[in-house]
Short mmCIF file of C-alpha atoms and ligand atoms in Angstrom, two decimals:
data_model
loop_
_atom_site.label_atom_id
_atom_site.label_comp_id
_atom_site.label_asym_id
_atom_site.label_seq_id
_atom_site.Cartn_x
_atom_site.Cartn_y
_atom_site.Cartn_z
CA MET A 57 -99.47 -11.67 12.78
CA ILE A 58 -95.76 -11.36 12.12
CA ASP A 59 -95.07 -14.73 13.76
CA ASN A 60 -97.85 -16.57 11.94
CA LYS A 61 -95.88 -18.31 9.22
CA PHE A 62 -95.16 -21.69 7.70
CA LYS A 63 -91.45 -22.52 7.78
CA LEU A 64 -89.97 -22.83 4.30
CA GLY A 65 -86.47 -21.39 4.59
CA PHE A 66 -83.41 -21.11 6.80
CA PHE A 67 -83.23 -17.80 8.62
CA PRO A 68 -81.48 -15.54 9.38
CA THR A 69 -79.73 -15.39 6.02
CA PRO A 70 -76.09 -14.27 6.33
CA VAL A 71 -74.93 -10.66 6.20
CA HIS A 72 -71.28 -10.15 5.37
CA ARG A 73 -68.83 -7.57 4.15
CA LEU A 74 -67.69 -7.59 0.53
CA SER A 75 -64.02 -6.86 1.13
CA LYS A 76 -62.73 -6.98 -2.45
CA LEU A 77 -65.47 -4.67 -3.66
CA SER A 78 -64.88 -2.35 -0.71
CA GLU A 79 -61.24 -2.20 -1.84
CA LEU A 80 -62.32 -1.41 -5.39
CA PHE A 81 -64.49 1.43 -4.08
CA PRO A 82 -62.42 2.74 -1.18
CA ASP A 83 -64.93 5.52 -0.44
CA TYR A 84 -67.48 2.94 0.63
CA ASN A 85 -67.87 0.04 3.00
CA ILE A 86 -69.92 -2.59 1.18
CA PHE A 87 -72.05 -5.37 2.66
CA ILE A 88 -74.45 -7.97 1.31
CA LYS A 89 -77.58 -9.67 2.70
CA ARG A 90 -77.79 -13.18 1.30
CA ASP A 91 -81.44 -13.88 0.50
CA ASP A 92 -80.09 -15.95 -2.39
CA GLN A 93 -79.40 -18.40 0.46
CA THR A 94 -82.90 -18.84 1.90
CA GLY A 95 -82.64 -22.53 1.13
CA LEU A 96 -85.93 -23.13 -0.72
CA ALA A 97 -85.16 -24.91 -4.02
CA SER A 98 -82.18 -22.60 -4.71
CA GLY A 99 -83.39 -19.68 -2.63
CA GLY A 100 -84.54 -16.15 -3.27
CA ASN A 101 -86.75 -13.40 -1.89
CA LYS A 102 -90.05 -15.17 -2.56
CA THR A 103 -89.31 -17.66 0.23
CA ARG A 104 -90.01 -15.01 2.86
CA LYS A 105 -93.30 -14.00 1.25
CA LEU A 106 -94.42 -17.59 0.75
CA GLU A 107 -93.97 -18.39 4.44
CA TYR A 108 -96.92 -16.06 5.10
CA LEU A 109 -98.94 -16.82 1.96
CA ILE A 110 -98.78 -20.60 2.34
CA LYS A 111 -99.64 -20.27 6.03
CA GLN A 112 -102.79 -18.35 5.12
CA ALA A 113 -103.71 -20.91 2.46
CA LEU A 114 -103.33 -23.77 4.96
CA ASP A 115 -105.14 -21.93 7.77
CA MET A 116 -108.09 -21.29 5.45
CA ASP A 117 -108.19 -24.90 4.21
CA TYR A 118 -107.24 -24.23 0.61
CA ASN A 119 -105.79 -27.29 -1.10
CA THR A 120 -104.67 -25.83 -4.44
CA VAL A 121 -102.48 -22.84 -5.27
CA PHE A 122 -102.51 -20.76 -8.44
CA THR A 123 -99.93 -18.19 -9.36
CA ALA A 124 -98.52 -16.65 -12.53
CA GLY A 125 -95.43 -15.09 -14.01
CA ALA A 126 -92.82 -15.10 -16.75
CA GLN A 127 -91.43 -18.46 -17.92
CA GLN A 128 -88.30 -17.88 -15.85
CA SER A 129 -90.20 -16.57 -12.83
CA ASN A 130 -88.31 -17.27 -9.61
CA HIS A 131 -91.53 -16.64 -7.75
CA CYS A 132 -93.27 -19.48 -9.59
CA ARG A 133 -90.37 -21.88 -8.94
CA GLN A 134 -90.35 -21.13 -5.22
CA THR A 135 -94.13 -21.40 -5.07
CA ALA A 136 -93.88 -24.86 -6.64
CA ALA A 137 -91.33 -25.88 -4.00
CA ALA A 138 -93.41 -24.39 -1.18
CA CYS A 139 -96.50 -26.29 -2.37
CA ALA A 140 -94.53 -29.54 -2.51
CA ILE A 141 -93.51 -29.03 1.12
CA ALA A 142 -96.99 -27.98 2.25
CA GLY A 143 -98.81 -30.73 0.33
CA LEU A 144 -100.74 -28.31 -1.87
CA GLU A 145 -101.47 -28.80 -5.57
CA CYS A 146 -99.62 -26.11 -7.51
CA HIS A 147 -100.73 -24.55 -10.81
CA LEU A 148 -98.46 -22.09 -12.59
CA ILE A 149 -99.70 -19.88 -15.43
CA LEU A 150 -96.69 -18.86 -17.46
CA ARG A 151 -96.48 -16.29 -20.24
CA GLY A 152 -95.88 -17.39 -23.82
CA LYS A 153 -95.67 -20.68 -25.68
CA GLU A 154 -94.33 -23.92 -24.34
CA PRO A 155 -90.63 -24.15 -25.29
CA GLU A 156 -89.12 -27.29 -26.71
CA ILE A 157 -86.59 -27.61 -23.92
CA TYR A 158 -87.32 -26.84 -20.30
CA GLN A 159 -84.41 -24.94 -18.75
CA GLY A 160 -83.66 -22.93 -15.63
CA ASN A 161 -86.68 -22.23 -13.45
CA LEU A 162 -89.03 -23.93 -15.90
CA LEU A 163 -87.17 -27.21 -15.54
CA LEU A 164 -87.26 -26.87 -11.76
CA ASN A 165 -91.04 -26.19 -11.81
CA HIS A 166 -91.47 -29.48 -13.60
CA LEU A 167 -89.24 -31.36 -11.16
CA LEU A 168 -91.13 -29.80 -8.24
CA GLY A 169 -94.39 -31.23 -9.54
CA ALA A 170 -96.20 -28.06 -10.58
CA LYS A 171 -98.94 -28.22 -13.20
CA ILE A 172 -97.85 -25.75 -15.84
CA HIS A 173 -100.20 -23.77 -18.11
CA PHE A 174 -98.84 -21.60 -20.92
CA THR A 175 -100.79 -18.52 -22.02
CA GLY A 176 -99.58 -18.88 -25.62
CA ASN A 177 -100.12 -15.75 -27.69
CA ASP A 178 -102.66 -14.35 -25.25
CA LYS A 179 -101.25 -11.08 -23.88
CA LYS A 180 -104.26 -10.15 -21.76
CA GLU A 181 -104.18 -9.80 -17.98
CA ILE A 182 -104.24 -13.36 -16.62
CA ASP A 183 -107.66 -14.44 -15.40
CA PHE A 184 -107.08 -16.99 -12.65
CA GLU A 185 -110.74 -17.92 -12.44
CA SER A 186 -110.84 -19.13 -16.02
CA TYR A 187 -108.00 -21.55 -15.29
CA SER A 188 -109.38 -22.76 -11.97
CA ASN A 189 -112.93 -23.29 -13.21
CA SER A 190 -111.90 -26.48 -14.95
CA LEU A 191 -110.76 -28.06 -11.67
CA GLY A 192 -112.92 -30.59 -9.87
CA LYS A 193 -115.33 -29.46 -7.15
CA ASN A 194 -113.12 -30.65 -4.31
CA LYS A 195 -110.34 -28.26 -5.30
CA LYS A 196 -110.30 -24.99 -3.41
CA PRO A 197 -107.90 -22.62 -5.21
CA TYR A 198 -105.83 -19.98 -3.41
CA PHE A 199 -104.64 -17.24 -5.75
CA ILE A 200 -101.23 -15.67 -5.24
CA PRO A 201 -100.60 -12.46 -7.25
CA TYR A 202 -97.47 -11.89 -9.40
CA GLY A 203 -94.39 -12.08 -7.24
CA GLY A 204 -96.47 -12.85 -4.14
CA SER A 205 -96.87 -9.10 -3.78
CA ASN A 206 -99.79 -8.33 -1.54
CA ILE A 207 -99.77 -7.37 2.13
CA ILE A 208 -99.61 -10.99 3.31
CA GLY A 209 -96.49 -11.70 1.23
CA ALA A 210 -94.96 -8.34 2.13
CA LEU A 211 -95.01 -9.34 5.81
CA GLY A 212 -92.03 -11.52 4.92
CA TYR A 213 -89.99 -8.40 4.31
CA VAL A 214 -91.34 -6.61 7.36
CA GLN A 215 -89.97 -9.53 9.36
CA ALA A 216 -86.74 -9.46 7.31
CA VAL A 217 -85.99 -5.95 8.60
CA LYS A 218 -86.28 -7.19 12.18
CA GLU A 219 -83.84 -9.95 11.27
CA LEU A 220 -81.37 -7.55 9.63
CA LYS A 221 -81.59 -5.02 12.46
CA LYS A 222 -80.57 -7.65 15.00
CA GLN A 223 -77.63 -8.72 12.83
CA LEU A 224 -76.47 -5.12 12.42
CA ASP A 225 -76.92 -4.31 16.12
CA ASP A 226 -75.08 -7.47 17.18
CA ASN A 227 -72.13 -6.50 14.99
CA ASN A 228 -72.25 -2.78 15.62
CA ILE A 229 -72.81 -1.89 11.98
CA LYS A 230 -74.88 1.01 10.69
CA ILE A 231 -76.06 0.73 7.09
CA ASP A 232 -76.74 4.04 5.32
CA TYR A 233 -78.14 2.73 2.03
CA ILE A 234 -79.81 -0.51 0.97
CA PHE A 235 -79.89 -1.31 -2.77
CA PHE A 236 -82.21 -4.01 -4.13
CA ALA A 237 -84.20 -5.01 -7.21
CA SER A 238 -87.84 -3.92 -7.14
CA SER A 239 -90.33 -5.44 -9.54
CA SER A 240 -93.76 -6.52 -8.31
CA GLY A 241 -93.30 -4.31 -5.25
CA GLY A 242 -93.89 -6.62 -2.28
CA THR A 243 -90.27 -6.60 -1.21
CA GLN A 244 -90.16 -2.82 -1.31
CA ALA A 245 -93.46 -2.39 0.57
CA GLY A 246 -92.36 -4.86 3.25
CA LEU A 247 -88.95 -3.23 3.69
CA MET A 248 -90.54 0.24 4.00
CA LEU A 249 -92.98 -0.97 6.65
CA GLY A 250 -90.28 -2.92 8.48
CA ILE A 251 -87.96 0.09 8.59
CA ASP A 252 -90.68 2.16 10.23
CA LEU A 253 -91.90 -0.59 12.54
CA TYR A 254 -88.44 -1.52 13.81
CA HIS A 255 -86.84 1.93 13.54
CA LEU A 256 -83.96 1.05 11.26
CA ASP A 257 -82.16 4.24 10.27
CA THR A 258 -81.32 3.62 6.62
CA GLU A 259 -82.30 4.78 3.13
CA LEU A 260 -83.78 2.36 0.59
CA ILE A 261 -82.64 2.61 -3.02
CA PRO A 262 -85.00 0.30 -4.95
CA ILE A 263 -83.84 -0.23 -8.53
CA LYS A 264 -86.85 -0.60 -10.81
CA ILE A 265 -86.51 -3.64 -13.05
CA ASP A 266 -89.47 -3.45 -15.43
CA LYS A 267 -91.57 -0.70 -16.88
CA ASP A 268 -94.88 -2.51 -16.64
CA GLU A 269 -97.72 -1.47 -14.44
CA THR A 270 -99.68 -3.98 -12.38
CA ALA A 271 -103.46 -4.30 -12.11
CA GLY A 272 -103.92 -1.02 -13.97
CA LEU A 273 -101.97 0.94 -11.35
CA ASP A 274 -98.56 2.59 -11.63
CA MET A 275 -96.03 0.68 -9.55
CA GLU A 276 -95.87 3.58 -7.09
CA GLU A 277 -99.63 3.40 -6.55
CA TYR A 278 -99.55 -0.38 -6.28
CA ILE A 279 -96.77 -0.25 -3.67
CA LEU A 280 -98.50 2.55 -1.75
CA ASP A 281 -101.66 0.43 -1.62
CA ILE A 282 -99.74 -2.45 0.01
CA VAL A 283 -98.01 -0.03 2.40
CA LEU A 284 -101.35 1.49 3.49
CA LYS A 285 -102.80 -1.96 4.15
CA GLY A 286 -99.67 -2.77 6.16
CA LYS A 287 -99.93 0.47 8.14
CA LYS A 288 -103.40 -0.61 9.30
CA LEU A 289 -102.45 -4.19 10.00
CA LEU A 290 -99.33 -3.23 11.97
CA ASN A 291 -100.86 -0.17 13.68
CA LEU A 292 -98.23 2.22 12.39
CA GLU A 293 -98.67 5.92 13.22
CA LYS A 294 -96.81 7.18 10.18
CA GLU A 295 -98.72 8.74 7.28
CA TYR A 296 -97.70 7.60 3.79
CA THR A 297 -98.25 9.37 0.48
CA ILE A 298 -97.25 8.57 -3.07
CA SER A 299 -94.09 10.68 -2.71
CA ASP A 300 -92.82 8.21 -0.08
CA ILE A 301 -92.58 5.50 -2.74
CA LYS A 302 -89.12 5.87 -4.26
CA LEU A 303 -88.25 3.92 -7.37
CA ASN A 304 -84.96 4.50 -9.15
CA LYS A 305 -85.73 4.28 -12.89
CA ASP A 306 -82.25 4.99 -14.23
CA TYR A 307 -81.47 1.39 -15.16
CA ASN A 308 -84.63 -0.04 -16.74
CA GLU A 309 -84.04 1.28 -20.26
CA ALA A 310 -84.01 -2.29 -21.64
CA PRO A 311 -87.28 -4.23 -21.30
CA TYR A 312 -87.85 -6.81 -18.56
CA GLY A 313 -85.64 -9.86 -18.95
CA VAL A 314 -83.47 -8.39 -21.71
CA LEU A 315 -79.80 -8.84 -20.95
CA THR A 316 -77.58 -5.84 -21.78
CA ASP A 317 -73.93 -4.98 -21.18
CA ASN A 318 -75.01 -3.44 -17.86
CA GLU A 319 -76.22 -6.71 -16.38
CA LYS A 320 -73.24 -8.59 -17.83
CA THR A 321 -70.82 -6.09 -16.27
CA ALA A 322 -72.52 -6.41 -12.91
CA ILE A 323 -72.67 -10.22 -13.00
CA SER A 324 -68.99 -10.59 -13.84
CA LYS A 325 -67.85 -7.93 -11.35
CA MET A 326 -69.63 -9.74 -8.50
CA ALA A 327 -68.53 -13.19 -9.69
CA LEU A 328 -64.88 -12.24 -10.20
CA SER A 329 -64.44 -10.13 -7.07
CA GLU A 330 -66.50 -12.05 -4.53
CA GLY A 331 -67.39 -15.42 -6.06
CA ILE A 332 -71.09 -14.60 -5.73
CA LEU A 333 -73.54 -15.27 -8.56
CA LEU A 334 -76.16 -12.73 -9.54
CA ASP A 335 -79.07 -13.33 -11.91
CA PRO A 336 -79.59 -11.78 -15.38
CA VAL A 337 -83.04 -10.27 -14.77
CA TYR A 338 -83.17 -8.73 -11.28
CA THR A 339 -79.99 -8.70 -9.23
CA GLY A 340 -77.74 -8.15 -12.26
CA ARG A 341 -79.68 -5.01 -13.14
CA ALA A 342 -79.96 -3.78 -9.55
CA PHE A 343 -76.29 -4.36 -8.81
CA TYR A 344 -75.34 -2.50 -11.96
CA GLY A 345 -77.32 0.43 -10.57
CA MET A 346 -75.43 0.20 -7.31
CA LEU A 347 -72.05 0.04 -9.07
CA ASP A 348 -72.96 3.15 -11.07
CA CYS A 349 -73.94 5.01 -7.88
CA LEU A 350 -70.64 4.06 -6.22
CA GLU A 351 -68.48 4.78 -9.24
CA ASN A 352 -70.03 8.18 -9.84
CA LYS A 353 -70.41 9.00 -6.14
CA LYS A 354 -74.17 9.43 -6.45
CA ILE A 355 -74.39 8.57 -2.74
CA SER A 356 -72.33 10.15 0.05
CA PRO A 357 -68.74 8.94 0.17
CA GLY A 358 -67.82 7.39 3.50
CA SER A 359 -71.14 5.58 3.81
CA ASN A 360 -71.95 1.96 4.51
CA VAL A 361 -73.86 0.34 1.68
CA LEU A 362 -75.75 -2.97 1.63
CA PHE A 363 -76.80 -4.93 -1.44
CA TRP A 364 -79.82 -7.10 -0.68
CA HIS A 365 -79.30 -10.18 -2.86
CA THR A 366 -82.78 -11.43 -3.78
CA GLY A 367 -81.76 -14.64 -5.58
CA GLY A 368 -82.63 -15.78 -9.10
CA LEU A 369 -79.76 -18.14 -9.81
CA PRO A 370 -81.66 -20.69 -11.97
CA ALA A 371 -82.52 -18.04 -14.58
CA LEU A 372 -78.79 -17.79 -15.41
CA PHE A 373 -78.99 -21.14 -17.18
CA GLU A 374 -81.65 -19.87 -19.59
CA TYR A 375 -79.28 -17.06 -20.61
CA ALA A 376 -76.26 -19.18 -21.52
CA ASP A 377 -76.11 -17.73 -25.05
CA GLY A 378 -76.05 -14.13 -23.90
CA LEU A 379 -73.57 -14.64 -21.10
CA ILE A 380 -70.70 -16.24 -22.94
C1 PLP B 18 -89.14 -11.33 -7.66
C2 PLP B 18 -87.72 -10.96 -7.59
C3 PLP B 18 -87.35 -9.64 -7.24
C4 PLP B 18 -88.32 -8.52 -7.05
O1 PLP B 18 -89.07 -8.61 -5.88
P1 PLP B 18 -90.52 -7.95 -5.85
O2 PLP B 18 -91.02 -8.18 -4.50
O3 PLP B 18 -91.31 -8.63 -6.93
O4 PLP B 18 -90.38 -6.49 -6.17
C5 PLP B 18 -85.99 -9.37 -7.13
N1 PLP B 18 -85.07 -10.32 -7.37
C6 PLP B 18 -85.39 -11.57 -7.72
C7 PLP B 18 -84.31 -12.54 -7.97
C8 PLP B 18 -86.74 -11.95 -7.84
O5 PLP B 18 -87.05 -13.19 -8.18
#
């Protein structure tokens, strides 16, 4: 199961110490996992999920992929790239009206050959069937949920824990806390399952990015549902309940995609101290949360902390106005 994937990225992604930041916060030893460097059309966490999703689509003889998201969705951009590689027709359903100028991820979707549909003013839950019905009979559509977050996609992050554990063991490093941006939940579900499957002794601190619920469920319920499916698939003994799903909601005051001073602070701190670029929507918000926890000693001093960089670079270019 865990080895049944279609190669889309370059793995393992690097893990390294952030020495300047560790100097700025002398109570902590700070590391980063570079999933912004997965290599698929500017990288990001969706590459790992798509390796499993695209494999399933190919194995089951689908020839067309549908997915959906915000106009600057990194998931949609990486899905477009994955489909180009796999020879699948890619349809993206994006929220809102078509803008005059295509920038950031939207521009890349176009270059990667995706067929783009805009929902316009329609705010309803996206109905994939209604978009795919207009396709010819020889098209067999494979539907990928928001963010690629189902149990198939989450396997990418189960596997990612195995990858990280080897890197840490090889270098004799123990990580006490892992911070990352959690939105559609597949990354979080996969990391939770991977930690239990591969016995990595660490605590996850998922920073919640948006307030929205998915498919009528609270995010906690949605994530638990993926975790329970994974438990079955991977034959895990552990019992999971809703209280096992931790989501830090201290930093999602502003709506999804709205840039505030928090994200700007985080982006410039990382850029100026380490030369690493964060994105305005996910990693900027999550890294701000981590900085706040370090600054205010919300986690035990003396610990080793890892920031899991999940990508998102192209979205920066859509936020030029807000960032200068
Ligand atoms: C999608 C995304 C996330 C969130 O991952 P989920 O699995 O949807 O929770 C985090 N960071 C970036 C850059 C993303 O594109």
